[in-house]
PDB file of C-alpha atoms in Angstrom:
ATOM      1  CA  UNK A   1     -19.442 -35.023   6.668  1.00 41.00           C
ATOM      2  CA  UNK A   2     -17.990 -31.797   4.688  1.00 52.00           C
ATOM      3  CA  UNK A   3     -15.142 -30.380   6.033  1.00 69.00           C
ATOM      4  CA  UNK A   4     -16.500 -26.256   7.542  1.00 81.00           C
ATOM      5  CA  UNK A   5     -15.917 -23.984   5.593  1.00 88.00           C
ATOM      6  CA  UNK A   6     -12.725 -21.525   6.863  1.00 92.00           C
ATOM      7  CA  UNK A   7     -13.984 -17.804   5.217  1.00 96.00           C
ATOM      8  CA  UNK A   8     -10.094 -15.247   4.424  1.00 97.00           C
ATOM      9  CA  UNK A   9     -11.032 -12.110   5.333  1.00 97.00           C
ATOM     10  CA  UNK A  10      -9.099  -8.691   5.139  1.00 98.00           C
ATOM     11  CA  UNK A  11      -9.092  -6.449   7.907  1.00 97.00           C
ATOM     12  CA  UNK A  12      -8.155  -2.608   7.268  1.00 98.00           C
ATOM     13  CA  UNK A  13      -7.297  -1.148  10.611  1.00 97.00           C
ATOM     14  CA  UNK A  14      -6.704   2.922  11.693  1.00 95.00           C
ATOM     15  CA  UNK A  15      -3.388   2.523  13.047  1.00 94.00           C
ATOM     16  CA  UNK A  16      -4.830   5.143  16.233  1.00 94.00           C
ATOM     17  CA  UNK A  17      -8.103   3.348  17.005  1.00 94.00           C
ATOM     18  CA  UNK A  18      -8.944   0.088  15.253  1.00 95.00           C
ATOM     19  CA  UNK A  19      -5.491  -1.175  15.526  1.00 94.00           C
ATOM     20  CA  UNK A  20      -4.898  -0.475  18.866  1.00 95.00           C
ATOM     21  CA  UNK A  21      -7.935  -2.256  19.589  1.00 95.00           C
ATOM     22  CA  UNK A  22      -6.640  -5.478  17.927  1.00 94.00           C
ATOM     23  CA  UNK A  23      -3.312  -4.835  19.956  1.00 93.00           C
ATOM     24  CA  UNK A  24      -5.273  -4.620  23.843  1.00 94.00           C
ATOM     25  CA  UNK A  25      -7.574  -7.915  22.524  1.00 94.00           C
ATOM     26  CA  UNK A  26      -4.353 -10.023  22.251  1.00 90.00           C
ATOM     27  CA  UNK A  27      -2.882  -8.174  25.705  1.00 92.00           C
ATOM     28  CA  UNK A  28      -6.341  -9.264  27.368  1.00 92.00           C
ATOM     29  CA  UNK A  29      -6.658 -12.278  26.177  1.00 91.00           C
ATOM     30  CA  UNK A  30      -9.673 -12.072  23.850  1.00 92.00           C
ATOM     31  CA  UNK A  31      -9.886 -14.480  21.753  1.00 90.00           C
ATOM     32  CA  UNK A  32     -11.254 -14.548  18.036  1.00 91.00           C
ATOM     33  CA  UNK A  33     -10.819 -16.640  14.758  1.00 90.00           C
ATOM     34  CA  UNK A  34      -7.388 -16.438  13.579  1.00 88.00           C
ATOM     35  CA  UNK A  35      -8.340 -16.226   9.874  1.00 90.00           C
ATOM     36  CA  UNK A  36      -7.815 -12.352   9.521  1.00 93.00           C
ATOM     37  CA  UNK A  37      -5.232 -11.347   8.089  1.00 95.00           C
ATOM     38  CA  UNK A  38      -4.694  -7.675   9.652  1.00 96.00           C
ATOM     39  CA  UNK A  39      -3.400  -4.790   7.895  1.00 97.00           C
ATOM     40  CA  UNK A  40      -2.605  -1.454   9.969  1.00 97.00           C
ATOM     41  CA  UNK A  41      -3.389   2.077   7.656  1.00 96.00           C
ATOM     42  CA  UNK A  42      -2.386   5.222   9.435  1.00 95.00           C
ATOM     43  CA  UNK A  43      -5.997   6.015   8.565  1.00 95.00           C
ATOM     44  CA  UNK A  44      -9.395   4.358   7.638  1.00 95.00           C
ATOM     45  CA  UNK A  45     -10.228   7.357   5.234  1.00 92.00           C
ATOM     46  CA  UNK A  46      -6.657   6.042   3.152  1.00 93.00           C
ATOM     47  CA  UNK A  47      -8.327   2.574   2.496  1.00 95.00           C
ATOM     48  CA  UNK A  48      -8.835   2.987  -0.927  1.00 94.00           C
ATOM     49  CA  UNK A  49     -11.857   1.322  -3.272  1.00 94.00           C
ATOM     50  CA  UNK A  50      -8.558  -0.449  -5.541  1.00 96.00           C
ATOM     51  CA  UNK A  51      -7.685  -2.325  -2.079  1.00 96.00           C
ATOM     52  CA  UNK A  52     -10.923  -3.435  -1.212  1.00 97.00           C
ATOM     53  CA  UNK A  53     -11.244  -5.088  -4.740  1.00 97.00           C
ATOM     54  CA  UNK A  54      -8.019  -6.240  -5.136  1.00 97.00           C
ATOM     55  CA  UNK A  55      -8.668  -8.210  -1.421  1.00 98.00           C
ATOM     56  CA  UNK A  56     -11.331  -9.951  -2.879  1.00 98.00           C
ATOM     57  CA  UNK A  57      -9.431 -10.795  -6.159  1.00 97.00           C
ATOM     58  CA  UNK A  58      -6.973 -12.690  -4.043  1.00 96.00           C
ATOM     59  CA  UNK A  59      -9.322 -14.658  -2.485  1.00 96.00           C
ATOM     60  CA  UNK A  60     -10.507 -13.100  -0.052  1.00 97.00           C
ATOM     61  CA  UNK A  61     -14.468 -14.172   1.140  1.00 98.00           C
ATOM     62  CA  UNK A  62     -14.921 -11.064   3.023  1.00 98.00           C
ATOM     63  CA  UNK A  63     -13.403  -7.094   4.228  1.00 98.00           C
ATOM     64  CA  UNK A  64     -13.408  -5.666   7.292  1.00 98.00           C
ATOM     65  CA  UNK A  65     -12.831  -1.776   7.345  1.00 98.00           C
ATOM     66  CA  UNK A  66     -12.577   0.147  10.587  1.00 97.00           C
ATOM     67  CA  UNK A  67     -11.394   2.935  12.177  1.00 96.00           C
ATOM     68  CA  UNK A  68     -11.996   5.674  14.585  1.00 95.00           C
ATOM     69  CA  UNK A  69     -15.368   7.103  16.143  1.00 95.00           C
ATOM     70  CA  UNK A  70     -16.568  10.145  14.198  1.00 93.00           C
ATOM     71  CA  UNK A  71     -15.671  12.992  15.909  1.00 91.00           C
ATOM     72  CA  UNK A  72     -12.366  11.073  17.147  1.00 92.00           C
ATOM     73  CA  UNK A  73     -10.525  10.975  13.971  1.00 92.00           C
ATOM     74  CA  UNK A  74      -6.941  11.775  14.393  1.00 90.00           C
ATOM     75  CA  UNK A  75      -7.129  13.427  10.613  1.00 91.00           C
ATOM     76  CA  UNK A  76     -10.157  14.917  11.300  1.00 89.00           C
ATOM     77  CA  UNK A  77     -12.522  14.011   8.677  1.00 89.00           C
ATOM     78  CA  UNK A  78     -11.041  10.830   8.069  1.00 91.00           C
ATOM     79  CA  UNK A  79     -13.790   8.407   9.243  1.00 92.00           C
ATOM     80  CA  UNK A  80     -15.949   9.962   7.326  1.00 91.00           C
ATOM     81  CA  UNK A  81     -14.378   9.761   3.889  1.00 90.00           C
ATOM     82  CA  UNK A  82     -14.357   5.840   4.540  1.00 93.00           C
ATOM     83  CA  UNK A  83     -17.684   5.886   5.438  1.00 93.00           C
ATOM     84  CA  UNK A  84     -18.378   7.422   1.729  1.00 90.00           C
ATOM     85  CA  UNK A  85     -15.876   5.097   0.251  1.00 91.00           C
ATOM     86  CA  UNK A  86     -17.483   2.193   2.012  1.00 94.00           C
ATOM     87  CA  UNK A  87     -21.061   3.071   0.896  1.00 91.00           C
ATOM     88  CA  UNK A  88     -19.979   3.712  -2.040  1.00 90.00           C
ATOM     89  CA  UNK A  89     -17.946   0.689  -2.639  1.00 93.00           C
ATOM     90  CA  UNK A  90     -20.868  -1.436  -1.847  1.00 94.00           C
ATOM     91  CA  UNK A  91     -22.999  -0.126  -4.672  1.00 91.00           C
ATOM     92  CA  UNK A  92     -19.966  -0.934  -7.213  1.00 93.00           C
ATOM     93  CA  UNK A  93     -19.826  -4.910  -5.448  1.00 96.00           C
ATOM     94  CA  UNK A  94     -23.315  -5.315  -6.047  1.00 94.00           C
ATOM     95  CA  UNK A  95     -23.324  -4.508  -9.826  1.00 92.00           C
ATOM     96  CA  UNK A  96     -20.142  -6.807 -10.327  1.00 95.00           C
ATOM     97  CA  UNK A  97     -22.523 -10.105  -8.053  1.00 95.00           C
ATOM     98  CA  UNK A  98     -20.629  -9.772  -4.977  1.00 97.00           C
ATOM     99  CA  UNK A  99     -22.352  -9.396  -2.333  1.00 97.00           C
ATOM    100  CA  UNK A 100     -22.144  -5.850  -0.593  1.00 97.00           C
ATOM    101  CA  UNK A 101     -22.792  -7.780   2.738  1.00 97.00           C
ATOM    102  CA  UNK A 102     -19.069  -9.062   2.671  1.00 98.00           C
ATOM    103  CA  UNK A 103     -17.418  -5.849   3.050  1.00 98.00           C
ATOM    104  CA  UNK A 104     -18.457  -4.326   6.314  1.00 98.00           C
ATOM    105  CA  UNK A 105     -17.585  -0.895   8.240  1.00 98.00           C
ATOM    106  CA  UNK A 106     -17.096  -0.524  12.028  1.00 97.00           C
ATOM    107  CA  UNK A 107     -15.889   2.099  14.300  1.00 98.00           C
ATOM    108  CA  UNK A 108     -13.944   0.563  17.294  1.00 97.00           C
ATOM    109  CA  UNK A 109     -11.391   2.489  19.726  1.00 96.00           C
ATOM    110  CA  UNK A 110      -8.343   1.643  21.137  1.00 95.00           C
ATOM    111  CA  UNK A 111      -9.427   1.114  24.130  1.00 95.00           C
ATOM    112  CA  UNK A 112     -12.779  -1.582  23.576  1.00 96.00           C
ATOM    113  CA  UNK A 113     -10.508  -4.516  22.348  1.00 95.00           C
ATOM    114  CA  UNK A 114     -13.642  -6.501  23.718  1.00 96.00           C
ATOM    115  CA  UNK A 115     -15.247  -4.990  20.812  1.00 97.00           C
ATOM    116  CA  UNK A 116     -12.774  -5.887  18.285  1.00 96.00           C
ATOM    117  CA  UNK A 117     -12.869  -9.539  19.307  1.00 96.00           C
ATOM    118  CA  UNK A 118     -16.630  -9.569  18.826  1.00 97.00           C
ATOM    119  CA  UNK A 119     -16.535  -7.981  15.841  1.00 97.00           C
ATOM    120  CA  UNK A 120     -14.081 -10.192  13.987  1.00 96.00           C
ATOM    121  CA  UNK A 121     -16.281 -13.135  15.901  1.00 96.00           C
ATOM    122  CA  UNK A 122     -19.468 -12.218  14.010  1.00 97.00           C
ATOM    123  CA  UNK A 123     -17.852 -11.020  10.841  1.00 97.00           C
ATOM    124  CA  UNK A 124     -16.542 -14.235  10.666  1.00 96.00           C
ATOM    125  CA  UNK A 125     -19.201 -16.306  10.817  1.00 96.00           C
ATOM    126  CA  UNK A 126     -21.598 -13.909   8.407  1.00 96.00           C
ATOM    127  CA  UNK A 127     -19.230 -14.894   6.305  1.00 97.00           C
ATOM    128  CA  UNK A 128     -18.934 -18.205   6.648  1.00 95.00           C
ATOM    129  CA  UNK A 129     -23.230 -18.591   6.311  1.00 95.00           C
ATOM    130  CA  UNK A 130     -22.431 -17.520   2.897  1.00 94.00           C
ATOM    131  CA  UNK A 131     -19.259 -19.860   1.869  1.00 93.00           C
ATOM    132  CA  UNK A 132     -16.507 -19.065  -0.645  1.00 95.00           C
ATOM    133  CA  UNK A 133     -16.789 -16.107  -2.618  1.00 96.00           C
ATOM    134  CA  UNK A 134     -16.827 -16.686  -6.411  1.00 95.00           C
ATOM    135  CA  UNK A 135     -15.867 -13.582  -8.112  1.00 94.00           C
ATOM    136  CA  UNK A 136     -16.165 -12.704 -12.206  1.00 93.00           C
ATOM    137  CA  UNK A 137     -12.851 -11.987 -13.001  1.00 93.00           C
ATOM    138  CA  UNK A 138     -13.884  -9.367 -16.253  1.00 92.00           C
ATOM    139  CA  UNK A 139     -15.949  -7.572 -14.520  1.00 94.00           C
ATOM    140  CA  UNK A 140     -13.924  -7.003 -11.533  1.00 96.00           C
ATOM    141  CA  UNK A 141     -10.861  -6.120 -13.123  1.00 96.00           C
ATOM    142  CA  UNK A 142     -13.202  -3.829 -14.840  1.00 95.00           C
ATOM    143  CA  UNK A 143     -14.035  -2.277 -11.990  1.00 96.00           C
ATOM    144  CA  UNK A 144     -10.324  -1.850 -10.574  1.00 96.00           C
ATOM    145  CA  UNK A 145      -9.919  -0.048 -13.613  1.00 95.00           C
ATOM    146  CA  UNK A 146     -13.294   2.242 -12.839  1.00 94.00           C
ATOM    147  CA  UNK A 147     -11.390   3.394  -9.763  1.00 93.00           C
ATOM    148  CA  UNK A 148      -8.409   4.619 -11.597  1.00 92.00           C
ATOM    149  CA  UNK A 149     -10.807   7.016 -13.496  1.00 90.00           C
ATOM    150  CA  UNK A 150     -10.383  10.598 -12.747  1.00 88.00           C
ATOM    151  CA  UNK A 151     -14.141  11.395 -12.697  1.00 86.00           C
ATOM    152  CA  UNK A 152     -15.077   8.587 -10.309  1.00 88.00           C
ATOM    153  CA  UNK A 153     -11.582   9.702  -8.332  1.00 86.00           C
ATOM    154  CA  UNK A 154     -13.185  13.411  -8.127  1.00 84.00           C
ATOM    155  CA  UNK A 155     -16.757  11.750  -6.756  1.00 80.00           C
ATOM    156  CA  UNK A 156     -15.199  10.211  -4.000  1.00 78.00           C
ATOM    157  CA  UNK A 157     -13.148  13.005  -2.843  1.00 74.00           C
ATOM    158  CA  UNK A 158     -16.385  15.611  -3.247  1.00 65.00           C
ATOM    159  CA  UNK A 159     -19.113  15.882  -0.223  1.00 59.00           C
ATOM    160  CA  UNK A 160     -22.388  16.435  -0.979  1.00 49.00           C
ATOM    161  CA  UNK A 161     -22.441  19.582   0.953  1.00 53.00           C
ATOM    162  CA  UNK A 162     -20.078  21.249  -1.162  1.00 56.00           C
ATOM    163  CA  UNK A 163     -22.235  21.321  -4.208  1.00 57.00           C
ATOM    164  CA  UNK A 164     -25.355  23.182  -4.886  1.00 68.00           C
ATOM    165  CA  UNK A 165     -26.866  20.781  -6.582  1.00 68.00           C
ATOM    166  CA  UNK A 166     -30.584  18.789  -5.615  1.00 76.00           C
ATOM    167  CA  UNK A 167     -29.522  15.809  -3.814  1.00 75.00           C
ATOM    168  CA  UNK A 168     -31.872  13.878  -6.140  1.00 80.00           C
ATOM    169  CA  UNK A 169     -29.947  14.882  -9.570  1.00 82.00           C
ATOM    170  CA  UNK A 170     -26.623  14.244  -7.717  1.00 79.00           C
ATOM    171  CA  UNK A 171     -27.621  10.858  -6.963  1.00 80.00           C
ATOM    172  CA  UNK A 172     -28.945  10.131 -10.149  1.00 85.00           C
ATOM    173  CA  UNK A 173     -25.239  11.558 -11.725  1.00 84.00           C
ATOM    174  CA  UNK A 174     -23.140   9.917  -9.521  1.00 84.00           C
ATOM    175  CA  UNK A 175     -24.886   6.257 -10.454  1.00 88.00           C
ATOM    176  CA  UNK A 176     -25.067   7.098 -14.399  1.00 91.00           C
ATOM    177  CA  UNK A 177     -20.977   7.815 -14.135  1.00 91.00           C
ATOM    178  CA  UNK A 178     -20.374   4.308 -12.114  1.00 91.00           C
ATOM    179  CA  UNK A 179     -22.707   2.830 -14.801  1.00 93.00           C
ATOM    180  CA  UNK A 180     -21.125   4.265 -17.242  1.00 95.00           C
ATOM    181  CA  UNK A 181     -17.392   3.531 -16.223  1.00 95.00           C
ATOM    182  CA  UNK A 182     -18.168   0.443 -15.686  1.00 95.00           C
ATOM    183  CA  UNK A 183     -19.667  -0.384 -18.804  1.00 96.00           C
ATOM    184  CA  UNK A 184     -16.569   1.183 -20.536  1.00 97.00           C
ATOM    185  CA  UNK A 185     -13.868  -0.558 -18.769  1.00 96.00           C
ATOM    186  CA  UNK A 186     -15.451  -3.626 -19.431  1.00 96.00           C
ATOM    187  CA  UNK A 187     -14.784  -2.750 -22.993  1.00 98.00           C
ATOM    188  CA  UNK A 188     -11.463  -1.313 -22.816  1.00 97.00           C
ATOM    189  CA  UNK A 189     -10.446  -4.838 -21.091  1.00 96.00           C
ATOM    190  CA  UNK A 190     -12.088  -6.798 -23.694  1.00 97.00           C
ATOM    191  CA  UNK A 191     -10.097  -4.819 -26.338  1.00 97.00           C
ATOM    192  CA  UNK A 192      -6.858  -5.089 -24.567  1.00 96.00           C
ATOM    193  CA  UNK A 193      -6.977  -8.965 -24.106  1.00 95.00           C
ATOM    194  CA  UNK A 194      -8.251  -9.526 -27.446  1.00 96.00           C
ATOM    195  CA  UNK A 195      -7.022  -7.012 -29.586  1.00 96.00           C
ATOM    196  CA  UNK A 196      -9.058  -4.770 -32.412  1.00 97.00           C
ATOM    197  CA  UNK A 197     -12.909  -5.932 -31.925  1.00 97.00           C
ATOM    198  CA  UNK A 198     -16.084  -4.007 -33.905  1.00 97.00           C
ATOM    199  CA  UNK A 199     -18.751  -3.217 -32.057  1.00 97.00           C
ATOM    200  CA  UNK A 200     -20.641  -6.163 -32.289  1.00 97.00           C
ATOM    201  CA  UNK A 201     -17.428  -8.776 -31.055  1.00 97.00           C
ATOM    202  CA  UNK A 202     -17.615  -6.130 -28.330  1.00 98.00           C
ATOM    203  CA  UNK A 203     -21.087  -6.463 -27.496  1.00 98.00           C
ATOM    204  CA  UNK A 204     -21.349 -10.038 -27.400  1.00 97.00           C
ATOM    205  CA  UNK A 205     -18.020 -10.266 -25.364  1.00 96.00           C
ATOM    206  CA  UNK A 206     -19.868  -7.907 -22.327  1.00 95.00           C
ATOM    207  CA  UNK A 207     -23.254  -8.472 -22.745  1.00 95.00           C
ATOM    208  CA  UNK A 208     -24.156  -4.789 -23.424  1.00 96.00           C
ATOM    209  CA  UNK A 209     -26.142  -3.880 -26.455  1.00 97.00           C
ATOM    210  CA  UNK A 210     -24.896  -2.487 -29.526  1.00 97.00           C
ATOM    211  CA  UNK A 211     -26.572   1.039 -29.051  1.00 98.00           C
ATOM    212  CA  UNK A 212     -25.053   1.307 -25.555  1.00 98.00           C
ATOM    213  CA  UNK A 213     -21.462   0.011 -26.957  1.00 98.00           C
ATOM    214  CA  UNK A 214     -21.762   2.361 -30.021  1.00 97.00           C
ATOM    215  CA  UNK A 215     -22.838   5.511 -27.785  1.00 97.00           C
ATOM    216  CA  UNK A 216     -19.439   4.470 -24.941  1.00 98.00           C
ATOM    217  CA  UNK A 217     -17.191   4.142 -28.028  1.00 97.00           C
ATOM    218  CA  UNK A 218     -18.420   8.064 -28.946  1.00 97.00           C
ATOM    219  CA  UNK A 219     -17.311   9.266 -25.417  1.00 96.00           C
ATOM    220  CA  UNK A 220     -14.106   6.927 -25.153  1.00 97.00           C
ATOM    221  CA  UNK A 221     -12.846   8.031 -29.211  1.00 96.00           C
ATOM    222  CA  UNK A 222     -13.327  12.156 -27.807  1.00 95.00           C
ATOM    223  CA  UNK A 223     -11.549  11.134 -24.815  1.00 93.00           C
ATOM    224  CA  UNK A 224      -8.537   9.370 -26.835  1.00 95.00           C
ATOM    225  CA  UNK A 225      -8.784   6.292 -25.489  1.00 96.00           C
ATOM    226  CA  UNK A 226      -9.667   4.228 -28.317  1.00 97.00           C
ATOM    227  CA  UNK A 227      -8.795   4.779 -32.182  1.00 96.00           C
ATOM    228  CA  UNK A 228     -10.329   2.907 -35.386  1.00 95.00           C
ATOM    229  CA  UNK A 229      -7.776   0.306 -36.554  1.00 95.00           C
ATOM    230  CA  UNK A 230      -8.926  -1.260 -39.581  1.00 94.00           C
ATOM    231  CA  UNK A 231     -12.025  -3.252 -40.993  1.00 95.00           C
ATOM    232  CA  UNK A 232     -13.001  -6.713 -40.814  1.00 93.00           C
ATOM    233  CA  UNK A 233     -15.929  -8.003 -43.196  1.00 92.00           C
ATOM    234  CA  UNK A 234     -17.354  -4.312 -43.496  1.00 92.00           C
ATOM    235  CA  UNK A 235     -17.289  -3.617 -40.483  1.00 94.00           C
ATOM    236  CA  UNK A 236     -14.838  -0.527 -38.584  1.00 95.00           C
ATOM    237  CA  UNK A 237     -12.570  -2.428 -36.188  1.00 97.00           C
ATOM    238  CA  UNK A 238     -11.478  -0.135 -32.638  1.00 97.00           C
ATOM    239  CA  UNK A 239      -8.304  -0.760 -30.209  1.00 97.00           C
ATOM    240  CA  UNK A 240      -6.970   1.049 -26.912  1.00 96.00           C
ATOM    241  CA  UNK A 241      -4.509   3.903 -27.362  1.00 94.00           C
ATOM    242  CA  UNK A 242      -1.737   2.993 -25.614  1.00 77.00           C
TER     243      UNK A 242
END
């Protein structure tokens, strides 16, 4: 008989609600798996997207972000910036094949530790239905690197309602820039572990066709961040500015 399968999971607490919460479920005596490892934030809206994916780098089979009530958000708006994060971040897992289902966002209060207990109950065994997550190493350091960009930085601090923009072209923008930063620091990484590539050595090392490699090396040689280096066999070689 196999051994069950014991699912790591990361849990991002508000150090006013969530927290709290976890702190009355011990005092009354609620019990829930033991497996998550808790870490208290002074706020849900400062869980940032590098944490999430460096959680599941580590090993981690699943992350559990919550925080206040909207409304009751000791920072205000708070909440709500994780709820953006969160929906956002869950876009970016899907495109790097983990599933989105493994990070999850719940609002519990300091005083409905009952809650918390249940929470981490069913979380936990979600989880567990879908065993050990196996994640692609390039393509999620790739996306750690995404996150560092200043344009996807600016997206996630930027609400909808402060642009006067249709909300069907801001959609479409916002998903061609994570497509597109994704795409490129898939290349930059490739470049950096392996040195001067061409195009081609770059294409076949992420899977992205030569037209779509040739028009990212365009946008990352006016942006600095790659120079020509060289030929090999004809063909121009490129490398990361460091």
């Amino acid at each position: 008989m196999s051994e069950e399968f014991d699912p790591k999971i990361i849990g991002f607490c508000c150090q006013w609600c969530s927290y709290a919460g976890a702190d009355l479920a011990g005092v009354s005596r609620f019990s829930y798996p033991t497996n998550v490892q808790i870490i208290r934030m002074m706020c849900s809206g400062r869980v940032d997207p590098i944490h999430i994916l460096e959680a599941f780098k580590s090993g981690a089979d699943g992350v559990l972000v919550t925080g206040c009530h909207p409304g009751d958000c000791h920072y205000v708006d708070g909440n709500s910036a994780a709820r953006k994060r969160v929906t956002f971040m869950k876009e970016i897992l899907e495109r790097i094949d983990i599933d989105p289902e493994r990070l999850r966002l719940e609002w519990i209060s300091a005083s409905e530790g009952g809650k918390f207990a249940e929470t981490i109950k069913e979380f936990v065994e979600a989880i567990r239905e879908k065993r050990e997550l196996k994640i692609l190493p390039k393509e999620t350091d790739a996306a750690i690197e995404t996150f560092k960009e200043n344009r996807i930085r600016w997206m996630l601090g930027v609400s909808l309602s402060e642009t006067n923009v249709d909300k069907d072209k801001y959609v479409l923008a916002v998903e061609k820039v994570k497509q597109d930063e994704l795409e490129r620091q898939m290349m930059l990484n490739e470049m950096r572990a392996k040195g001067p590539l061409t195009i081609r050595e770059i294409s076949d090392a992420t899977g992205l066709g030569p037209d779509r490699v040739f028009q990212h090396m365009i946008a990352l040689r006016k942006k600095g961040s790659i120079s020509e280096a060289g030929e090999r066999e004809a063909k121009f070689l490129y490398e990361v500015v460091m």
